[in-house]
Amino acid sequence: MTLPWVEVVEADVPTGEEWLSAWERSRIALHITGPRRKSFRLGRWAAKVLARRELGLDKTAWADIDVRNDPEGSPMLYLAGIRQSACLSISHRGEYAVAALDRHGRRCGIDIELREPRSIAFVLDYLTEAEVRRWNETPVERQSDYANLVWSAKECVLKVLGEGLRRDTREVDVLLSQDGRWEAGAFQAEDRKQGRSFDGTWIMRRDRMITIANPIGPTGSASNSR
C-alpha cells in the first residue's frame, strides 16, 4: 500500500481520557454514547498514532494531537489549535480501527471490513451489473470476500471524492486485480458519473480486510470517515 497507514485494536487504546484533546473530550461528553464512544476512541487513537509517527510528532503529547470533524464528519488534524494540511481518513469495525494519511493534503480513503457473509440481495443492491457478473464468476467459497472487497473499495473511492455513502455505490465500478491470490491485491475503479479513474490496494487477514484508495491530484484537504 502506497499511503502511510496504521491499524489498531481496542486493547491498544489507553484507558481514561487524558490522551484526548479538549475538543475530543467535549465531543464525547456532549454527543457520543454507547458503542459509538468505543468507535470514536478507536478511530482517534489510530489517527494520533499515525500522525505522530509520520509527521515527526514523537515529542508531542497525545492530547495536543487533535483530530476534529468538519460539519460533514470528515476528520481534520489540528496542532496547537491550527489546522494542518495533512489529510486523514479513518475507518473502524468491531474491535479494529485503521487510519491513512496524505501529508500533501490530498483526499485519501481507507476502509476496514469484516469478512462476513454477503447475500445476493446485498450484491444486487450495491454492485454494478459488471461487478455482479464478476461475482458470479468467482468461486462460491470466495463470493462473500469478493463482495466485501468491492464494497470496501467503493467506500474508499467515495471518501477520496469527499462524498461518502451519500452517493449511489453503483455509480462506482470496481475491478479487482488479484492474480489468483486472495491475500492481497490491487484494484482499479471508475466514477462513472464524473468520468474519473482511481486505483488502490487491499490486504486480507483472518477475519477482516483493509482497502486503501490512492489520492488523485489536488482534490482538497479533507476526507470522510465512517
XYZ file of C-alpha atoms in Angstrom, residues 8-91:
84
model
C -5.003 -0.581 15.993
C -7.160 -2.854 18.118
C -9.314 -1.983 21.086
C -6.723 -3.321 23.538
C -4.204 -0.748 22.233
C -6.314 2.243 23.270
C -5.264 3.840 26.584
C -7.781 3.864 29.397
C -9.096 7.180 30.655
C -9.330 10.365 28.628
C -6.027 12.124 29.338
C -4.777 11.324 25.827
C -7.784 13.003 24.196
C -7.756 16.695 23.284
C -10.160 19.147 24.894
C -12.263 19.149 21.700
C -12.364 15.346 21.623
C -13.365 15.101 25.289
C -16.086 17.680 24.752
C -17.344 15.803 21.694
C -17.628 12.566 23.666
C -19.313 14.239 26.627
C -21.923 16.063 24.562
C -22.645 13.868 21.570
C -21.262 10.330 21.753
C -22.630 7.481 23.853
C -22.756 3.701 23.850
C -20.937 1.704 21.151
C -20.164 4.883 19.204
C -17.927 6.014 22.063
C -15.726 2.947 21.618
C -15.541 3.533 17.853
C -14.704 7.214 18.348
C -11.863 6.398 20.747
C -10.550 3.647 18.469
C -10.513 5.908 15.421
C -8.888 8.796 17.294
C -6.162 6.559 18.660
C -5.384 5.198 15.198
C -5.205 8.714 13.736
C -2.982 10.021 16.542
C -0.585 7.058 16.329
C -0.253 7.581 12.581
C 0.137 11.369 12.746
C 2.744 11.092 15.493
C 4.730 8.543 13.502
C 4.523 10.152 10.064
C 4.715 13.854 10.936
C 7.583 13.732 13.415
C 5.402 14.405 16.439
C 7.044 11.897 18.768
C 7.692 14.627 21.340
C 4.131 15.981 21.098
C 1.700 14.992 23.849
C -1.152 12.791 22.689
C -3.703 15.343 23.890
C -2.076 18.021 21.718
C -2.695 15.942 18.575
C -6.276 16.977 17.954
C -8.495 15.137 15.464
C -11.706 17.067 14.887
C -14.577 16.757 12.423
C -15.859 19.236 9.900
C -19.661 19.718 9.573
C -19.880 16.738 7.202
C -17.996 14.421 9.553
C -14.627 14.479 7.807
C -11.565 14.153 10.098
C -9.262 17.162 10.356
C -5.877 17.282 12.085
C -5.119 20.204 14.416
C -1.956 21.046 16.347
C -1.968 23.875 18.893
C -5.364 24.925 17.575
C -4.124 25.259 13.975
C -5.484 23.053 11.237
C -2.771 21.077 9.459
C -2.543 20.419 5.731
C -2.149 16.651 6.122
C -5.276 14.740 5.187
C -6.633 11.884 7.304
C -9.011 9.036 6.619
C -10.369 6.832 9.413
C -12.400 3.623 9.455
